[in-house]
Short mmCIF file of C-alpha atoms and ligand atoms in Angstrom, two decimals:
data_model
loop_
_atom_site.label_atom_id
_atom_site.label_comp_id
_atom_site.label_asym_id
_atom_site.label_seq_id
_atom_site.Cartn_x
_atom_site.Cartn_y
_atom_site.Cartn_z
CA MET A 1 0.00 0.00 0.00
CA THR A 2 1.40 3.43 -0.83
CA SER A 3 0.21 6.45 1.11
CA THR A 4 -0.11 10.06 0.05
CA ALA A 5 2.57 12.27 1.59
CA ARG A 6 -0.04 14.25 3.54
CA GLU A 7 -1.03 11.23 5.56
CA THR A 8 0.20 11.10 9.12
CA TYR A 9 2.09 8.01 10.26
CA ASP A 10 2.28 6.83 13.83
CA VAL A 11 6.06 6.59 13.58
CA ALA A 12 8.62 7.83 11.06
CA VAL A 13 12.09 6.25 11.19
CA ILE A 14 15.23 7.86 9.75
CA GLY A 15 17.61 5.11 8.58
CA GLY A 16 17.17 1.53 7.39
CA GLY A 17 20.17 -0.07 9.16
CA PRO A 18 19.81 -2.74 11.88
CA ALA A 19 18.40 -0.29 14.46
CA GLY A 20 15.88 1.31 12.09
CA ALA A 21 14.72 -1.96 10.53
CA THR A 22 14.29 -3.58 13.98
CA VAL A 23 12.33 -0.77 15.60
CA ALA A 24 10.14 -0.37 12.50
CA THR A 25 9.36 -4.11 12.21
CA LEU A 26 8.40 -4.47 15.87
CA LEU A 27 6.20 -1.37 15.83
CA ALA A 28 4.45 -2.52 12.64
CA GLU A 29 3.84 -5.89 14.30
CA SER A 30 2.17 -4.00 17.18
CA GLY A 31 -0.23 -2.49 14.64
CA ARG A 32 1.46 0.91 14.20
CA ARG A 33 1.69 2.67 10.82
CA VAL A 34 5.40 3.08 10.22
CA VAL A 35 7.51 4.62 7.45
CA VAL A 36 11.31 4.23 7.09
CA PHE A 37 13.44 6.64 5.05
CA GLU A 38 16.80 5.22 3.93
CA LYS A 39 19.20 7.47 2.04
CA HIS A 40 20.82 4.57 0.14
CA ARG A 41 19.38 1.60 -1.74
CA HIS A 42 20.14 -1.81 -0.20
CA PRO A 43 22.32 -3.79 -0.63
CA ARG A 44 25.05 -1.27 0.23
CA PHE A 45 28.44 -1.68 1.92
CA HIS A 46 28.57 -1.18 5.69
CA ILE A 47 31.20 -1.98 8.28
CA GLY A 48 30.35 -3.86 11.53
CA GLU A 49 30.30 -7.53 10.60
CA SER A 50 30.92 -9.47 13.80
CA LEU A 51 27.79 -10.16 15.84
CA LEU A 52 27.34 -11.31 19.46
CA PRO A 53 25.38 -14.33 20.77
CA LYS A 54 22.75 -12.12 22.40
CA ASN A 55 21.89 -10.85 18.90
CA LEU A 56 20.47 -14.24 17.96
CA PRO A 57 17.24 -14.16 20.03
CA ILE A 58 16.41 -10.80 18.38
CA LEU A 59 16.84 -12.35 14.92
CA GLU A 60 14.44 -15.13 16.02
CA ARG A 61 11.93 -12.57 17.21
CA LEU A 62 12.09 -10.72 13.89
CA GLY A 63 11.58 -14.02 12.04
CA VAL A 64 14.84 -13.87 10.05
CA ALA A 65 17.06 -16.27 12.03
CA GLU A 66 17.21 -18.96 9.32
CA GLU A 67 17.82 -16.51 6.50
CA ILE A 68 20.66 -14.86 8.42
CA ARG A 69 22.20 -18.20 9.39
CA ALA A 70 22.38 -19.09 5.69
CA ILE A 71 24.54 -16.04 4.84
CA SER A 72 26.74 -16.23 7.97
CA MET A 73 30.01 -17.61 9.19
CA TYR A 74 29.51 -19.48 12.49
CA LYS A 75 31.39 -17.62 15.28
CA PRO A 76 32.21 -19.71 18.36
CA GLY A 77 34.33 -17.08 20.13
CA ALA A 78 36.91 -14.31 20.08
CA GLU A 79 40.67 -14.67 20.24
CA PHE A 80 43.32 -12.14 21.20
CA ILE A 81 46.92 -12.08 19.99
CA SER A 82 49.47 -9.85 21.70
CA PRO A 83 53.01 -8.90 20.67
CA ASP A 84 54.17 -9.43 24.26
CA HIS A 85 52.65 -12.86 24.89
CA GLU A 86 53.63 -16.09 23.22
CA ALA A 87 50.26 -17.87 23.22
CA ARG A 88 46.95 -16.60 21.83
CA GLN A 89 44.04 -16.37 24.21
CA ALA A 90 40.63 -17.55 23.00
CA PHE A 91 37.33 -16.94 24.81
CA TYR A 92 34.45 -19.22 23.80
CA PHE A 93 30.86 -18.11 24.31
CA GLY A 94 30.03 -21.49 25.83
CA GLU A 95 32.00 -20.31 28.92
CA ALA A 96 29.61 -17.41 29.65
CA LEU A 97 27.57 -17.32 32.88
CA ASP A 98 24.53 -17.93 30.67
CA PRO A 99 25.99 -19.88 27.74
CA ARG A 100 22.90 -19.73 25.53
CA PRO A 101 23.36 -19.24 22.61
CA ASP A 102 26.93 -20.53 22.64
CA HIS A 103 27.84 -18.91 19.31
CA ALA A 104 27.26 -15.85 17.18
CA TYR A 105 27.68 -15.02 13.46
CA GLN A 106 29.95 -12.96 11.23
CA VAL A 107 28.03 -11.44 8.34
CA GLU A 108 28.52 -9.35 5.25
CA ARG A 109 26.55 -6.31 6.29
CA ALA A 110 25.26 -5.54 2.78
CA ARG A 111 23.36 -8.85 2.81
CA PHE A 112 22.45 -8.75 6.51
CA ASP A 113 20.97 -5.24 6.37
CA GLU A 114 19.11 -6.02 3.14
CA ILE A 115 17.39 -9.02 4.77
CA LEU A 116 16.37 -6.96 7.81
CA LEU A 117 14.93 -4.13 5.73
CA ARG A 118 13.10 -6.46 3.33
CA ASN A 119 11.62 -8.23 6.33
CA ALA A 120 10.40 -4.87 7.70
CA ARG A 121 8.64 -4.22 4.39
CA GLU A 122 7.07 -7.70 4.45
CA LYS A 123 5.79 -7.03 7.99
CA GLY A 124 3.91 -3.93 6.80
CA VAL A 125 6.46 -1.09 7.11
CA GLU A 126 6.48 1.43 4.27
CA VAL A 127 10.15 1.58 3.22
CA ARG A 128 11.39 4.42 1.03
CA GLU A 129 14.94 3.93 -0.20
CA ASP A 130 17.09 6.61 -1.87
CA CYS A 131 15.29 9.09 0.38
CA ALA A 132 17.47 11.23 2.66
CA VAL A 133 15.90 13.17 5.51
CA THR A 134 17.42 16.64 5.37
CA ALA A 135 15.54 18.46 8.14
CA VAL A 136 13.27 17.69 11.05
CA ALA A 137 10.77 20.07 12.69
CA PHE A 138 8.78 19.28 15.82
CA GLU A 139 5.31 20.73 16.02
CA ASP A 140 2.23 20.20 18.14
CA GLY A 141 1.34 16.55 18.17
CA GLY A 142 4.21 15.25 16.06
CA CYS A 143 7.02 15.93 13.63
CA ARG A 144 7.53 17.01 10.03
CA LEU A 145 10.38 15.63 7.93
CA THR A 146 11.85 17.22 4.83
CA VAL A 147 12.94 14.40 2.54
CA LYS A 148 15.24 14.61 -0.48
CA GLY A 149 14.47 12.01 -3.14
CA GLN A 150 10.73 11.62 -2.56
CA GLU A 151 8.80 11.68 -5.80
CA ASP A 152 6.08 14.06 -4.59
CA GLY A 153 8.49 16.32 -2.67
CA GLU A 154 5.95 16.71 0.15
CA PRO A 155 7.13 16.70 3.76
CA CYS A 156 6.22 13.65 5.82
CA ARG A 157 4.25 13.94 9.05
CA ALA A 158 4.26 11.49 11.93
CA ARG A 159 3.14 11.41 15.55
CA PHE A 160 6.56 10.19 16.65
CA LEU A 161 10.11 10.19 15.25
CA VAL A 162 12.83 7.57 15.65
CA ASP A 163 16.31 8.67 14.61
CA ALA A 164 18.19 5.53 13.54
CA SER A 165 20.46 7.34 11.09
CA GLY A 166 23.66 5.84 12.52
CA ARG A 167 26.80 7.94 12.67
CA ASP A 168 25.06 10.68 10.63
CA GLY A 169 22.94 11.35 13.74
CA VAL A 170 20.44 13.65 12.00
CA VAL A 171 18.59 14.85 15.12
CA ALA A 172 21.57 15.12 17.49
CA ARG A 173 23.62 17.00 14.91
CA GLN A 174 20.72 19.33 14.07
CA SER A 175 20.37 20.23 17.77
CA GLY A 176 24.15 20.30 18.39
CA GLY A 177 23.72 17.78 21.16
CA ARG A 178 26.45 15.21 20.43
CA ARG A 179 29.59 14.89 22.58
CA ARG A 180 32.77 13.24 21.35
CA ASP A 181 34.29 10.81 23.86
CA ARG A 182 37.53 12.46 24.93
CA ASN A 183 38.58 9.37 26.85
CA HIS A 184 38.85 7.40 23.66
CA ASN A 185 39.79 9.27 20.54
CA SER A 186 40.63 7.05 17.57
CA ALA A 187 39.85 6.14 13.99
CA ALA A 188 39.78 3.04 11.81
CA MET A 189 40.85 1.89 8.33
CA PHE A 190 39.45 -1.27 6.80
CA ALA A 191 38.89 -3.40 3.66
CA HIS A 192 37.85 -6.89 2.60
CA PHE A 193 40.55 -9.38 1.58
CA GLN A 194 40.67 -12.74 -0.22
CA GLY A 195 43.35 -15.29 0.60
CA VAL A 196 44.09 -14.69 4.29
CA ALA A 197 46.03 -17.71 5.61
CA PRO A 198 44.04 -20.06 7.90
CA GLU A 199 46.71 -19.63 10.59
CA ALA A 200 45.17 -16.18 11.25
CA TRP A 201 42.73 -17.98 13.59
CA SER A 202 43.20 -20.88 16.01
CA LYS A 203 39.62 -22.02 15.38
CA GLN A 204 37.53 -21.50 12.25
CA GLY A 205 34.97 -18.73 12.61
CA ASN A 206 36.54 -16.87 15.55
CA ILE A 207 37.13 -13.15 15.33
CA ALA A 208 40.88 -12.54 15.79
CA ILE A 209 42.06 -9.34 17.49
CA TYR A 210 45.76 -8.57 17.00
CA MET A 211 47.13 -6.00 19.41
CA PHE A 212 50.11 -3.92 18.36
CA GLU A 213 52.02 -0.81 19.36
CA HIS A 214 49.53 1.71 17.93
CA GLY A 215 46.19 -0.02 18.59
CA TRP A 216 44.59 -3.21 17.37
CA ILE A 217 43.73 -5.06 14.14
CA TRP A 218 40.66 -7.21 13.51
CA MET A 219 40.33 -10.22 11.19
CA ILE A 220 36.73 -11.32 10.70
CA PRO A 221 36.16 -14.39 8.51
CA LEU A 222 33.13 -14.12 6.23
CA GLN A 223 31.52 -16.59 3.83
CA GLY A 224 33.18 -17.32 0.45
CA GLY A 225 36.78 -17.02 1.69
CA LEU A 226 36.43 -13.28 2.36
CA THR A 227 37.98 -11.67 5.43
CA SER A 228 37.23 -8.24 6.84
CA VAL A 229 40.48 -6.67 8.01
CA GLY A 230 40.69 -3.37 9.86
CA ALA A 231 42.98 -1.37 12.11
CA VAL A 232 41.86 0.89 14.95
CA CYS A 233 44.67 3.25 15.88
CA MET A 234 45.58 5.81 18.48
CA PRO A 235 45.46 9.49 17.51
CA ASP A 236 49.20 10.20 17.87
CA TYR A 237 49.94 7.46 15.33
CA LEU A 238 47.17 8.56 12.92
CA LYS A 239 48.67 12.05 12.91
CA THR A 240 51.81 10.62 11.27
CA ARG A 241 49.95 9.73 8.04
CA LYS A 242 51.49 11.40 4.97
CA GLY A 243 50.33 9.51 1.89
CA SER A 244 47.14 7.89 0.63
CA LEU A 245 44.76 5.92 2.82
CA ASP A 246 45.61 2.68 0.89
CA ALA A 247 49.32 3.03 1.50
CA PHE A 248 48.90 4.04 5.15
CA PHE A 249 46.63 1.04 5.82
CA LEU A 250 49.14 -1.41 4.34
CA GLU A 251 52.02 0.24 6.24
CA THR A 252 50.00 -0.06 9.43
CA LEU A 253 49.27 -3.78 8.93
CA ALA A 254 52.98 -4.37 8.33
CA LEU A 255 53.72 -2.95 11.81
CA CYS A 256 52.05 -6.02 13.33
CA PRO A 257 54.25 -8.98 12.31
CA LYS A 258 51.81 -11.68 13.48
CA ALA A 259 48.94 -10.18 11.47
CA SER A 260 51.02 -9.43 8.38
CA ALA A 261 52.30 -13.03 8.33
CA ALA A 262 48.69 -14.20 7.90
CA LEU A 263 48.14 -11.57 5.18
CA ARG A 264 51.22 -12.39 3.07
CA GLU A 265 49.22 -13.90 0.16
CA ALA A 266 46.03 -11.86 0.66
CA LYS A 267 44.61 -9.32 -1.83
CA ALA A 268 42.16 -6.52 -1.04
CA THR A 269 38.83 -6.89 -2.86
CA THR A 270 37.28 -3.56 -1.79
CA PRO A 271 38.64 -0.03 -1.57
CA VAL A 272 40.21 0.90 1.76
CA ARG A 273 37.77 2.94 3.83
CA GLY A 274 38.28 5.10 6.89
CA ALA A 275 36.09 6.21 9.79
CA GLY A 276 37.37 9.03 12.00
CA ASN A 277 36.64 10.44 15.48
CA TYR A 278 34.22 7.81 16.26
CA SER A 279 33.35 7.51 19.92
CA TYR A 280 30.52 9.83 20.99
CA ARG A 281 27.21 10.02 22.81
CA ALA A 282 24.27 12.37 22.27
CA GLU A 283 23.22 14.58 25.21
CA ARG A 284 19.98 12.60 25.58
CA ALA A 285 18.50 9.52 23.97
CA TYR A 286 15.03 11.11 23.75
CA GLY A 287 13.10 14.35 23.73
CA ASP A 288 9.59 15.57 23.16
CA GLY A 289 8.26 13.38 20.34
CA PHE A 290 11.50 11.60 19.40
CA LEU A 291 13.93 8.92 20.42
CA LEU A 292 17.45 8.02 19.22
CA VAL A 293 18.47 4.39 18.64
CA GLY A 294 21.72 2.64 17.72
CA ASP A 295 24.67 4.72 16.56
CA ALA A 296 22.41 7.77 16.29
CA TYR A 297 22.58 7.87 20.11
CA VAL A 298 25.94 6.40 21.05
CA PHE A 299 28.99 4.85 19.43
CA ILE A 300 31.82 3.08 21.25
CA ASP A 301 35.03 1.50 19.94
CA PRO A 302 34.10 -1.81 18.27
CA ILE A 303 36.78 -3.96 19.95
CA PHE A 304 34.09 -6.11 21.58
CA SER A 305 31.85 -6.21 18.44
CA SER A 306 29.01 -4.65 20.40
CA GLY A 307 27.59 -2.11 17.89
CA VAL A 308 24.97 -4.16 16.03
CA PHE A 309 23.87 -5.85 19.25
CA LEU A 310 23.46 -2.49 21.03
CA ALA A 311 21.60 -1.10 18.00
CA MET A 312 19.17 -4.03 17.74
CA SER A 313 18.60 -4.67 21.44
CA GLY A 314 18.17 -0.92 21.98
CA ALA A 315 15.68 -0.87 19.10
CA GLU A 316 13.77 -3.72 20.72
CA SER A 317 13.39 -1.81 24.02
CA ALA A 318 12.68 1.40 22.12
CA ALA A 319 9.83 -0.23 20.18
CA ALA A 320 8.17 -1.44 23.40
CA ALA A 321 8.54 1.99 25.02
CA ILE A 322 7.21 3.89 21.98
CA ASP A 323 4.22 1.61 21.57
CA GLN A 324 3.20 2.15 25.20
CA ALA A 325 3.89 5.89 25.03
CA LEU A 326 1.69 6.28 21.95
CA ALA A 327 -1.09 4.48 23.81
CA ASP A 328 -0.65 6.64 26.92
CA PRO A 329 1.54 9.75 26.39
CA ARG A 330 1.60 10.47 30.15
CA LYS A 331 3.92 7.48 30.54
CA ALA A 332 6.37 8.62 27.85
CA GLU A 333 8.93 10.36 30.07
CA ARG A 334 9.19 7.42 32.48
CA LEU A 335 9.42 4.84 29.67
CA PHE A 336 12.04 6.73 27.68
CA ARG A 337 14.11 7.44 30.80
CA GLY A 338 14.14 3.68 31.47
CA TYR A 339 15.25 3.04 27.86
CA GLN A 340 18.14 5.52 28.14
CA ARG A 341 19.22 4.15 31.53
CA TRP A 342 19.36 0.62 30.11
CA ILE A 343 21.53 1.61 27.15
CA ASP A 344 23.80 3.84 29.24
CA ARG A 345 24.39 1.06 31.74
CA GLY A 346 25.51 -1.41 29.05
CA VAL A 347 27.63 1.18 27.25
CA ASP A 348 29.31 2.29 30.51
CA ARG A 349 30.14 -1.29 31.42
CA LEU A 350 31.74 -1.92 28.03
CA SER A 351 33.50 1.46 28.00
CA TRP A 352 35.29 0.75 31.27
CA PHE A 353 37.06 -2.15 29.53
CA ILE A 354 37.55 -0.32 26.22
CA TYR A 355 39.28 2.70 27.83
CA ARG A 356 41.79 0.41 29.51
CA PHE A 357 42.16 -2.28 26.87
CA ASN A 358 45.51 -1.10 25.55
CA THR A 359 47.16 -0.65 28.91
CA PRO A 360 49.81 -3.28 29.72
CA ALA A 361 47.85 -4.20 32.89
CA MET A 362 44.66 -5.02 30.99
CA ARG A 363 46.51 -6.83 28.21
CA ASN A 364 48.24 -9.01 30.81
CA LEU A 365 44.89 -9.86 32.40
CA PHE A 366 43.28 -10.66 29.05
CA MET A 367 46.18 -12.76 27.86
CA ALA A 368 46.49 -14.83 31.05
CA PRO A 369 43.03 -14.84 32.61
CA ARG A 370 42.43 -16.98 35.67
CA ASN A 371 38.94 -18.01 36.58
CA VAL A 372 39.12 -16.83 40.21
CA LEU A 373 35.52 -16.82 41.56
CA GLY A 374 34.13 -17.18 38.03
CA VAL A 375 35.60 -13.86 36.88
CA ARG A 376 36.56 -15.29 33.50
CA ASN A 377 32.96 -16.47 32.96
CA ALA A 378 31.76 -12.92 33.69
CA VAL A 379 34.21 -11.46 31.15
CA VAL A 380 32.97 -13.95 28.53
CA SER A 381 29.38 -12.89 29.34
CA LEU A 382 30.39 -9.31 28.60
CA LEU A 383 32.01 -10.43 25.32
CA ALA A 384 28.76 -12.27 24.46
CA GLY A 385 26.68 -9.12 24.88
CA ASP A 386 25.06 -10.15 28.17
CA ILE A 387 25.85 -6.69 29.46
CA CYS A 388 22.96 -6.00 31.80
CA ARG A 389 22.57 -9.41 33.40
CA SER A 390 22.12 -9.86 37.13
CA GLY A 391 22.88 -13.06 39.06
CA GLY A 392 26.51 -12.69 40.06
CA PHE A 393 27.66 -10.69 37.02
CA SER A 394 28.22 -7.28 38.66
CA TRP A 395 30.22 -8.45 41.65
CA ARG A 396 32.39 -10.67 39.45
CA LEU A 397 33.16 -7.67 37.23
CA SER A 398 34.01 -5.73 40.41
CA VAL A 399 36.48 -8.47 41.38
CA PHE A 400 38.02 -8.21 37.90
CA LYS A 401 38.33 -4.43 38.31
CA ALA A 402 39.98 -4.86 41.71
CA ILE A 403 42.54 -7.26 40.20
CA TYR A 404 43.13 -4.76 37.38
CA PHE A 405 43.75 -1.88 39.81
CA VAL A 406 46.26 -3.94 41.77
CA SER A 407 48.14 -4.80 38.53
CA LEU A 408 48.00 -1.13 37.56
CA LEU A 409 49.78 -0.05 40.73
CA ILE A 410 52.65 -2.41 39.99
CA ASP A 411 53.61 -0.37 36.91
CA PHE A 412 51.57 2.82 37.26
CA ARG A 413 53.75 5.04 35.05
CA SER A 414 53.64 2.95 31.87
CA ASN A 415 49.92 2.17 32.28
CA ARG A 416 49.14 5.89 32.57
CA LEU A 417 51.20 6.62 29.49
CA TRP A 418 49.20 4.12 27.43
CA ARG A 419 45.81 5.48 28.52
CA GLY A 420 47.01 8.99 27.72
CA ARG A 421 47.81 8.01 24.14
CA TRP A 422 44.09 7.45 23.39
CA ARG A 423 43.21 10.93 24.65
CA GLY A 424 45.95 13.44 23.79
CA PHE A 425 44.51 15.19 20.72
CA ARG A 426 41.37 17.19 20.10
CA SER A 427 40.51 15.40 16.87
CA VAL A 428 41.84 12.68 14.62
CA SER A 429 43.15 13.87 11.25
CA MET A 430 41.47 11.17 9.15
CA PRO A 431 38.34 12.62 7.55
CA GLU A 432 35.20 10.75 8.57
CA ASP A 433 34.08 7.97 6.29
CA GLU A 434 36.86 8.48 3.77
CA VAL A 435 37.09 6.02 0.87
CA ALA A 436 40.50 5.64 -0.77
CA GLY A 437 40.45 6.70 -4.42
CA ALA A 438 37.03 8.39 -4.19
CA SER A 439 36.82 11.97 -5.36
C1 LIG B 518 35.37 0.59 12.00
C2 LIG B 518 34.13 0.00 12.59
C3 LIG B 518 34.07 -1.36 12.89
C4 LIG B 518 32.92 -1.91 13.46
N1 LIG B 518 32.87 -3.24 13.75
C5 LIG B 518 31.77 -3.77 14.33
C6 LIG B 518 31.66 -5.16 14.58
O1 LIG B 518 32.54 -5.95 14.28
N2 LIG B 518 30.52 -5.62 15.17
C7 LIG B 518 29.49 -4.78 15.49
O2 LIG B 518 28.49 -5.26 16.04
N3 LIG B 518 29.56 -3.47 15.22
C8 LIG B 518 30.65 -2.95 14.65
N4 LIG B 518 30.69 -1.62 14.34
C9 LIG B 518 29.56 -0.79 14.71
C10 LIG B 518 28.38 -0.98 13.74
O3 LIG B 518 28.79 -0.65 12.44
C11 LIG B 518 27.23 -0.07 14.17
O4 LIG B 518 27.14 -0.03 15.58
C12 LIG B 518 25.88 -0.50 13.59
O5 LIG B 518 25.92 -0.50 12.19
C13 LIG B 518 24.79 0.44 14.10
O6 LIG B 518 23.56 0.22 13.43
P1 LIG B 518 22.56 1.46 13.18
O7 LIG B 518 21.35 0.89 12.55
O8 LIG B 518 22.44 2.26 14.42
O9 LIG B 518 23.32 2.40 12.16
P2 LIG B 518 23.74 2.08 10.64
O10 LIG B 518 24.00 0.66 10.47
O11 LIG B 518 24.85 3.03 10.32
O12 LIG B 518 22.46 2.46 9.82
C14 LIG B 518 22.05 3.79 9.67
C15 LIG B 518 21.32 3.93 8.34
O13 LIG B 518 20.79 5.26 8.25
C16 LIG B 518 20.94 5.74 6.92
N5 LIG B 518 20.92 7.20 6.98
C17 LIG B 518 21.85 8.02 7.49
N6 LIG B 518 21.46 9.31 7.38
C18 LIG B 518 20.25 9.30 6.78
C19 LIG B 518 19.34 10.33 6.39
N7 LIG B 518 19.61 11.62 6.58
N8 LIG B 518 18.17 9.96 5.78
C20 LIG B 518 17.88 8.64 5.56
N9 LIG B 518 18.73 7.62 5.91
C21 LIG B 518 19.89 7.95 6.52
C22 LIG B 518 22.26 5.16 6.48
O14 LIG B 518 22.37 5.10 5.07
C23 LIG B 518 22.25 3.78 7.14
O15 LIG B 518 21.73 2.79 6.25
C24 LIG B 518 31.82 -1.06 13.74
C25 LIG B 518 31.86 0.28 13.40
C26 LIG B 518 33.00 0.82 12.84
C27 LIG B 518 33.04 2.29 12.49
#
């Protein structure tokens, strides 16, 4: 069914990524009239390919679990490789406090996102691709969107707005309410490769994280022999870039001998892309008549592969809150505050680890973890995306933190130096979302 542009929807969603497709599908299933505007046409390239086990129940709920399984690489765990430690350290999801599911997937995002958005359409969402929202105005009883690319050129009206526009963050940028995370200033370069040697991983399907002097490198195996390879680097190192993005990426990989050994025969199959300045949070996750989901609200360093999970689980809670708020607007403030508190709690828990990940103390703990009082199981739960669980999770993480602080004191000076390297500069020189060779 196509609607005239003057019709008012219950909910308009900006962005057809995992967050937008999830929130739209669930609201349509609750009987709401929903429209999604997506500035590109799927399938389109996107980074963020390694999922977490706690993503899988959401895929079931959306009714796409089988379809996604068919395009995925089975991911049993995550392994870490350090220049200062002989042996790799692998964490398997079956060791989590709640080991169900005991695996996740690695997916090509072009195919993954296309399935989610097509499913939204099949569940009754009106999806308009090649339509970019360029302005948003809030007025009595709803919002009005200006959309570039719509055939009729009419603004769209809706009772409620969800901003799921990812790193573009349409609403937060329009209101100036986005704060860069000064504790963790970095940028990434990445591409797909064919021909990465199997020795890159100790077990097929794992994500491999190679730590090196200037940050860390990921190797994510995908279907068809493809591997996603990327480097997340500290700002002082990124400032040394002189030449093209392609050349700088290859030079960077060569600085990590264990990773470059696995890449000796590999060839890039996509252009090298870059994403700069990328940890931030909006001032608030909601306001009068709108709510932010996924990267439109908050983005943290992807070392624990948490982005798609946070986007989709946040979208799930957002859909429940919006549905109830539309039914009884007096409850909106309480519901949306609960939504924001839930996301902030998970993000803060993950950020504590991310800020410290490159310190020698944290690397030592990760590379030689002992399961004192089940602490290792709690860390695996965190890696699986079980970030807000109760039942012995919080106190075990507190024990881990206490062990970390004791290790920190042993070599305080060098640990402080490493944390400082992630802060240091006001901004990272790599332009956001740069593609090598693009004009
Ligand atoms: C280098 C890097 C590596 C990462 N690795 C991982 C990983 O391994 N695992 C993981 O889980 N996460 C990873 N992430 C994070 C992951 O990419 C995101 O968290 C995830 O894609 C968020 O989903 P989203 O739906 O919020 O946003 P997106 O997936 O970005 O979707 C937003 C959509 O909105 C559309 N849009 C934007 N502006 C407009 C507009 N004005 N009008 C209409 N449409 C618009 C965009 O075209 C896009 O399709 C990584 C991120 C980066 C930068």
